[in-house]
Amino acid sequence: MMEFSFEINGGDFSNAGMISSLVKKTLKQLNIDGMIIRRTVVALYEAEVNIVAHAYSGVVNVNIFPDKIKIKLTDKGTGIADIDLAMQQGYSTASPAVREMGFGAGMGLPNIKNNTDELNLESTVGVGTMLEFTNFFEPK
Amino acid sequence: MKVIELAAKLGLKVMGGQDGLNKEVKAGYTSDLLSDVMGNVEAGSIWVTLQTHKNVMAVASLKDLSAIVIVNNYAPDQDLINQSEEEGIPVLVTSDKAFEISAKIYNLIK
């Protein structure tokens, strides 16, 4: 099993995607199917951007098992008041500056859901959010 | 069709990522919303956008895109160009608007 841990700073858009890129390279070296790699890094990238756009800081834990990858992102931030609403396509609380960059279209969490096999999202307003997902290397 | 042939036929300016000019363009996608591209673009696509910042390259790399076309003669940010060199994914610039260049690309690769 392989384990990595990273930190993310809120507002740091220039480094968003670095963890996704590293995970992509690692999964490629492990000869994981390209489709599964893309699904995993789409979900991870969206989750990274969510922390950059909405939180003060975050920690990403990546665990690669022989049959699956499990990624957990925990942030300190504003939290999500209504998770069902946040999961809806098109709903966003992103700032105008973030939207101008082409983020904040309310597609991040739906993209994460569509690209993961298992997803768990917990949040406390004013404290932060924990998002955890798993992708299996063989179709279940 | 390869990126380099497409760039030559349409007069696109190569701003970075020369190493990737032999990539095959299998499809195209036009959008300025990064999450839309993340969710919907096919691998091997050429991506037409007005976004000029570095995050564009993160999306292109993670989705295995073949090239990026920036419209309206907008200038790509220097860190986007640098990242394009690193990833080997070409960044091309056109004076065309998104609708026009998308139509031209479509006609070449359909």
mmCIF file of C-alpha atoms in Angstrom:
data_model
loop_
_atom_site.group_PDB
_atom_site.id
_atom_site.type_symbol
_atom_site.label_atom_id
_atom_site.label_comp_id
_atom_site.label_asym_id
_atom_site.label_seq_id
_atom_site.Cartn_x
_atom_site.Cartn_y
_atom_site.Cartn_z
ATOM 1 C CA MET A 1 0.000 0.000 0.000
ATOM 2 C CA MET A 2 1.144 3.524 -0.739
ATOM 3 C CA GLU A 3 0.264 6.562 1.250
ATOM 4 C CA PHE A 4 0.772 10.262 0.544
ATOM 5 C CA SER A 5 -0.219 13.357 2.440
ATOM 6 C CA PHE A 6 -0.340 16.952 1.153
ATOM 7 C CA GLU A 7 -1.380 20.364 2.338
ATOM 8 C CA ILE A 8 -3.400 22.924 0.372
ATOM 9 C CA ASN A 9 -3.597 26.652 1.036
ATOM 10 C CA GLY A 10 -6.887 28.448 0.468
ATOM 11 C CA GLY A 11 -6.714 30.913 -2.428
ATOM 12 C CA ASP A 12 -3.639 29.311 -3.993
ATOM 13 C CA PHE A 13 -5.016 28.729 -7.497
ATOM 14 C CA SER A 14 -1.599 28.517 -9.123
ATOM 15 C CA ASN A 15 -0.872 25.223 -7.365
ATOM 16 C CA ALA A 16 -4.334 23.711 -7.781
ATOM 17 C CA GLY A 17 -3.971 20.429 -9.618
ATOM 18 C CA MET A 18 -0.472 19.585 -8.410
ATOM 19 C CA ILE A 19 -1.669 16.737 -6.225
ATOM 20 C CA SER A 20 -3.918 15.443 -9.017
ATOM 21 C CA SER A 21 -0.970 15.522 -11.376
ATOM 22 C CA LEU A 22 1.209 13.544 -8.970
ATOM 23 C CA VAL A 23 -1.518 10.966 -8.372
ATOM 24 C CA LYS A 24 -1.976 10.644 -12.124
ATOM 25 C CA LYS A 25 1.735 9.920 -12.629
ATOM 26 C CA THR A 26 1.747 7.375 -9.801
ATOM 27 C CA LEU A 27 -1.323 5.515 -11.112
ATOM 28 C CA LYS A 28 0.187 5.487 -14.610
ATOM 29 C CA GLN A 29 3.337 3.863 -13.228
ATOM 30 C CA LEU A 30 1.117 1.241 -11.607
ATOM 31 C CA ASN A 31 -0.458 0.544 -15.037
ATOM 32 C CA ILE A 32 -3.966 1.421 -13.904
ATOM 33 C CA ASP A 33 -6.533 1.719 -16.722
ATOM 34 C CA GLY A 34 -6.552 5.207 -18.330
ATOM 35 C CA MET A 35 -10.283 5.698 -17.852
ATOM 36 C CA ILE A 36 -10.037 4.966 -14.130
ATOM 37 C CA ILE A 37 -7.060 7.325 -13.824
ATOM 38 C CA ARG A 38 -8.999 10.116 -15.541
ATOM 39 C CA ARG A 39 -12.063 9.569 -13.335
ATOM 40 C CA THR A 40 -9.889 9.684 -10.228
ATOM 41 C CA VAL A 41 -7.980 12.826 -11.167
ATOM 42 C CA VAL A 42 -11.125 14.682 -12.281
ATOM 43 C CA ALA A 43 -12.647 14.047 -8.850
ATOM 44 C CA LEU A 44 -9.420 14.948 -7.058
ATOM 45 C CA TYR A 45 -8.867 18.117 -9.096
ATOM 46 C CA GLU A 46 -12.398 19.351 -8.393
ATOM 47 C CA ALA A 47 -11.905 18.597 -4.709
ATOM 48 C CA GLU A 48 -8.572 20.471 -4.700
ATOM 49 C CA VAL A 49 -10.192 23.480 -6.367
ATOM 50 C CA ASN A 50 -13.041 23.391 -3.850
ATOM 51 C CA ILE A 51 -10.541 23.781 -1.022
ATOM 52 C CA VAL A 52 -8.639 26.547 -2.824
ATOM 53 C CA ALA A 53 -11.872 28.392 -3.633
ATOM 54 C CA HIS A 54 -13.808 27.909 -0.390
ATOM 55 C CA ALA A 55 -11.510 26.998 2.514
ATOM 56 C CA TYR A 56 -8.596 28.485 4.459
ATOM 57 C CA SER A 57 -6.494 25.344 4.341
ATOM 58 C CA GLY A 58 -6.790 21.639 3.778
ATOM 59 C CA VAL A 59 -5.066 18.286 4.031
ATOM 60 C CA VAL A 60 -5.246 15.586 1.384
ATOM 61 C CA ASN A 61 -4.568 11.942 2.226
ATOM 62 C CA VAL A 62 -4.105 9.552 -0.663
ATOM 63 C CA ASN A 63 -4.075 5.801 -0.047
ATOM 64 C CA ILE A 64 -3.397 3.422 -2.902
ATOM 65 C CA PHE A 65 -4.339 -0.225 -2.266
ATOM 66 C CA PRO A 66 -3.846 -3.144 -4.674
ATOM 67 C CA ASP A 67 -7.492 -2.938 -5.776
ATOM 68 C CA LYS A 68 -8.523 0.675 -5.162
ATOM 69 C CA ILE A 69 -7.535 4.258 -4.415
ATOM 70 C CA LYS A 70 -9.011 6.075 -1.460
ATOM 71 C CA ILE A 71 -8.641 9.851 -1.122
ATOM 72 C CA LYS A 72 -9.679 11.937 1.850
ATOM 73 C CA LEU A 73 -9.682 15.765 1.824
ATOM 74 C CA THR A 74 -10.239 17.587 5.083
ATOM 75 C CA ASP A 75 -10.425 21.373 5.183
ATOM 76 C CA LYS A 76 -10.772 24.198 7.623
ATOM 77 C CA GLY A 77 -13.238 26.652 6.179
ATOM 78 C CA THR A 78 -16.747 27.941 5.909
ATOM 79 C CA GLY A 79 -18.283 24.500 5.521
ATOM 80 C CA ILE A 80 -21.383 23.606 3.501
ATOM 81 C CA ALA A 81 -24.764 24.575 4.940
ATOM 82 C CA ASP A 82 -26.900 22.338 2.737
ATOM 83 C CA ILE A 83 -25.079 19.376 1.181
ATOM 84 C CA ASP A 84 -28.045 18.271 -0.978
ATOM 85 C CA LEU A 85 -28.189 21.748 -2.489
ATOM 86 C CA ALA A 86 -24.414 21.853 -2.994
ATOM 87 C CA MET A 87 -24.599 18.548 -4.872
ATOM 88 C CA GLN A 88 -27.044 20.050 -7.375
ATOM 89 C CA GLN A 89 -25.683 20.919 -10.794
ATOM 90 C CA GLY A 90 -25.454 24.707 -11.149
ATOM 91 C CA TYR A 91 -25.561 25.636 -7.452
ATOM 92 C CA SER A 92 -22.487 27.567 -6.327
ATOM 93 C CA THR A 93 -21.414 30.008 -3.643
ATOM 94 C CA ALA A 94 -18.141 30.926 -5.402
ATOM 95 C CA SER A 95 -17.001 34.551 -5.541
ATOM 96 C CA PRO A 96 -17.152 36.598 -8.783
ATOM 97 C CA ALA A 97 -13.325 36.456 -9.045
ATOM 98 C CA VAL A 98 -13.372 32.668 -8.878
ATOM 99 C CA ARG A 99 -16.167 32.528 -11.480
ATOM 100 C CA GLU A 100 -14.192 34.730 -13.848
ATOM 101 C CA MET A 101 -11.477 32.095 -13.922
ATOM 102 C CA GLY A 102 -14.018 29.587 -15.184
ATOM 103 C CA PHE A 103 -14.610 27.921 -11.837
ATOM 104 C CA GLY A 104 -17.677 28.197 -9.634
ATOM 105 C CA ALA A 105 -20.205 26.969 -12.178
ATOM 106 C CA GLY A 106 -21.752 24.618 -9.658
ATOM 107 C CA MET A 107 -20.352 21.575 -11.434
ATOM 108 C CA GLY A 108 -17.553 20.538 -9.080
ATOM 109 C CA LEU A 109 -19.415 18.315 -6.633
ATOM 110 C CA PRO A 110 -21.604 16.773 -9.374
ATOM 111 C CA ASN A 111 -18.384 16.007 -11.310
ATOM 112 C CA ILE A 112 -16.916 14.401 -8.197
ATOM 113 C CA LYS A 113 -20.034 12.272 -7.756
ATOM 114 C CA ASN A 114 -20.009 11.181 -11.413
ATOM 115 C CA ASN A 115 -16.368 10.158 -11.299
ATOM 116 C CA THR A 116 -16.193 8.172 -8.069
ATOM 117 C CA ASP A 117 -17.411 4.719 -7.015
ATOM 118 C CA GLU A 118 -17.967 5.644 -3.366
ATOM 119 C CA LEU A 119 -18.365 9.149 -1.963
ATOM 120 C CA ASN A 120 -18.787 10.465 1.541
ATOM 121 C CA LEU A 121 -19.208 14.185 2.308
ATOM 122 C CA GLU A 122 -19.552 15.647 5.788
ATOM 123 C CA SER A 123 -19.486 19.299 6.744
ATOM 124 C CA THR A 124 -19.934 21.605 9.703
ATOM 125 C CA VAL A 125 -20.694 25.259 9.006
ATOM 126 C CA GLY A 126 -17.920 27.505 10.303
ATOM 127 C CA VAL A 127 -15.574 24.556 10.909
ATOM 128 C CA GLY A 128 -14.892 22.733 7.671
ATOM 129 C CA THR A 129 -15.595 19.903 5.303
ATOM 130 C CA MET A 130 -14.453 16.300 4.891
ATOM 131 C CA LEU A 131 -14.768 14.677 1.498
ATOM 132 C CA GLU A 132 -13.722 11.079 1.023
ATOM 133 C CA PHE A 133 -13.965 8.985 -2.104
ATOM 134 C CA THR A 134 -12.893 5.592 -3.405
ATOM 135 C CA ASN A 135 -12.339 4.338 -6.933
ATOM 136 C CA PHE A 136 -11.839 0.654 -7.679
ATOM 137 C CA PHE A 137 -9.283 -0.401 -10.265
ATOM 138 C CA GLU A 138 -11.542 -3.139 -11.659
ATOM 139 C CA PRO A 139 -15.182 -2.353 -12.443
ATOM 140 C CA LYS A 140 -17.299 -3.598 -9.531
ATOM 141 C CA MET B 1 -5.072 15.093 -37.854
ATOM 142 C CA LYS B 2 -1.979 16.156 -35.938
ATOM 143 C CA VAL B 3 -1.863 19.401 -33.953
ATOM 144 C CA ILE B 4 0.919 20.719 -36.184
ATOM 145 C CA GLU B 5 -1.101 20.223 -39.396
ATOM 146 C CA LEU B 6 -4.101 21.879 -37.836
ATOM 147 C CA ALA B 7 -1.990 24.806 -36.629
ATOM 148 C CA ALA B 8 -0.468 25.231 -40.094
ATOM 149 C CA LYS B 9 -3.809 25.065 -41.925
ATOM 150 C CA LEU B 10 -5.534 27.520 -39.599
ATOM 151 C CA GLY B 11 -2.602 29.873 -39.013
ATOM 152 C CA LEU B 12 -2.512 29.297 -35.249
ATOM 153 C CA LYS B 13 0.366 30.847 -33.310
ATOM 154 C CA VAL B 14 2.287 28.275 -31.257
ATOM 155 C CA MET B 15 2.971 29.865 -27.865
ATOM 156 C CA GLY B 16 4.340 26.813 -26.044
ATOM 157 C CA GLY B 17 4.441 23.038 -25.804
ATOM 158 C CA GLN B 18 6.223 22.424 -29.126
ATOM 159 C CA ASP B 19 7.049 18.884 -27.955
ATOM 160 C CA GLY B 20 3.372 18.020 -28.277
ATOM 161 C CA LEU B 21 2.813 19.225 -31.837
ATOM 162 C CA ASN B 22 2.684 15.659 -33.123
ATOM 163 C CA LYS B 23 -0.229 14.743 -30.866
ATOM 164 C CA GLU B 24 -3.308 13.496 -32.696
ATOM 165 C CA VAL B 25 -6.474 15.630 -32.498
ATOM 166 C CA LYS B 26 -9.378 13.198 -32.155
ATOM 167 C CA ALA B 27 -12.160 15.587 -31.186
ATOM 168 C CA GLY B 28 -12.811 19.145 -30.089
ATOM 169 C CA TYR B 29 -14.482 20.969 -27.236
ATOM 170 C CA THR B 30 -15.338 24.656 -26.806
ATOM 171 C CA SER B 31 -15.970 26.014 -23.307
ATOM 172 C CA ASP B 32 -14.734 28.567 -20.795
ATOM 173 C CA LEU B 33 -15.933 26.698 -17.725
ATOM 174 C CA LEU B 34 -13.167 24.507 -16.380
ATOM 175 C CA SER B 35 -15.512 22.120 -14.597
ATOM 176 C CA ASP B 36 -17.540 21.697 -17.766
ATOM 177 C CA VAL B 37 -14.395 20.675 -19.613
ATOM 178 C CA MET B 38 -13.342 18.444 -16.711
ATOM 179 C CA GLY B 39 -16.708 16.705 -16.761
ATOM 180 C CA ASN B 40 -17.395 16.451 -20.477
ATOM 181 C CA VAL B 41 -14.325 16.614 -22.714
ATOM 182 C CA GLU B 42 -13.026 13.474 -24.447
ATOM 183 C CA ALA B 43 -9.355 12.514 -24.134
ATOM 184 C CA GLY B 44 -7.394 13.545 -27.243
ATOM 185 C CA SER B 45 -9.515 16.656 -27.833
ATOM 186 C CA ILE B 46 -8.388 20.106 -28.826
ATOM 187 C CA TRP B 47 -9.909 22.653 -26.426
ATOM 188 C CA VAL B 48 -11.054 26.106 -27.584
ATOM 189 C CA THR B 49 -11.323 28.706 -24.804
ATOM 190 C CA LEU B 50 -10.815 32.347 -23.838
ATOM 191 C CA GLN B 51 -9.244 31.428 -20.494
ATOM 192 C CA THR B 52 -5.543 32.317 -20.326
ATOM 193 C CA HIS B 53 -4.463 31.254 -16.824
ATOM 194 C CA LYS B 54 -2.355 28.325 -15.669
ATOM 195 C CA ASN B 55 -5.246 26.185 -14.450
ATOM 196 C CA VAL B 56 -6.204 25.598 -18.074
ATOM 197 C CA MET B 57 -3.096 23.418 -18.400
ATOM 198 C CA ALA B 58 -3.985 21.415 -15.289
ATOM 199 C CA VAL B 59 -7.303 20.502 -16.876
ATOM 200 C CA ALA B 60 -5.690 19.744 -20.258
ATOM 201 C CA SER B 61 -3.061 17.531 -18.684
ATOM 202 C CA LEU B 62 -5.411 15.647 -16.360
ATOM 203 C CA LYS B 63 -7.838 14.949 -19.225
ATOM 204 C CA ASP B 64 -5.081 13.996 -21.731
ATOM 205 C CA LEU B 65 -6.022 16.721 -24.218
ATOM 206 C CA SER B 66 -3.922 17.242 -27.350
ATOM 207 C CA ALA B 67 -3.836 21.059 -27.466
ATOM 208 C CA ILE B 68 -5.418 24.304 -26.277
ATOM 209 C CA VAL B 69 -6.586 27.088 -28.604
ATOM 210 C CA ILE B 70 -6.968 30.557 -27.089
ATOM 211 C CA VAL B 71 -9.335 32.803 -29.041
ATOM 212 C CA ASN B 72 -9.614 36.568 -29.797
ATOM 213 C CA ASN B 73 -5.821 36.926 -29.798
ATOM 214 C CA TYR B 74 -5.804 36.865 -25.992
ATOM 215 C CA ALA B 75 -2.309 36.420 -24.565
ATOM 216 C CA PRO B 76 -1.696 33.298 -22.463
ATOM 217 C CA ASP B 77 -0.222 34.029 -18.999
ATOM 218 C CA GLN B 78 3.506 33.333 -18.747
ATOM 219 C CA ASP B 79 2.951 30.560 -16.193
ATOM 220 C CA LEU B 80 0.515 28.887 -18.598
ATOM 221 C CA ILE B 81 3.205 28.922 -21.281
ATOM 222 C CA ASN B 82 5.774 27.539 -18.835
ATOM 223 C CA GLN B 83 3.418 24.773 -17.778
ATOM 224 C CA SER B 84 2.672 23.963 -21.411
ATOM 225 C CA GLU B 85 6.391 23.420 -22.035
ATOM 226 C CA GLU B 86 6.565 21.154 -19.019
ATOM 227 C CA GLU B 87 3.517 19.088 -19.990
ATOM 228 C CA GLY B 88 4.261 19.036 -23.709
ATOM 229 C CA ILE B 89 0.734 20.159 -24.538
ATOM 230 C CA PRO B 90 0.723 22.957 -27.143
ATOM 231 C CA VAL B 91 -0.922 26.319 -26.438
ATOM 232 C CA LEU B 92 -2.074 27.918 -29.688
ATOM 233 C CA VAL B 93 -3.497 31.404 -30.242
ATOM 234 C CA THR B 94 -5.905 32.569 -32.948
ATOM 235 C CA SER B 95 -7.416 35.957 -33.789
ATOM 236 C CA ASP B 96 -10.687 34.165 -34.575
ATOM 237 C CA LYS B 97 -13.642 34.138 -32.233
ATOM 238 C CA ALA B 98 -14.560 30.865 -30.527
ATOM 239 C CA PHE B 99 -17.466 30.132 -32.880
ATOM 240 C CA GLU B 100 -15.403 30.642 -36.022
ATOM 241 C CA ILE B 101 -12.348 28.663 -35.006
ATOM 242 C CA SER B 102 -14.495 25.835 -33.636
ATOM 243 C CA ALA B 103 -16.276 25.573 -36.990
ATOM 244 C CA LYS B 104 -12.975 25.554 -38.883
ATOM 245 C CA ILE B 105 -11.520 22.870 -36.629
ATOM 246 C CA TYR B 106 -14.704 20.819 -36.896
ATOM 247 C CA ASN B 107 -14.510 20.901 -40.690
ATOM 248 C CA LEU B 108 -10.900 19.721 -40.633
ATOM 249 C CA ILE B 109 -11.310 16.811 -38.228
ATOM 250 C CA LYS B 110 -14.898 15.615 -38.805
#
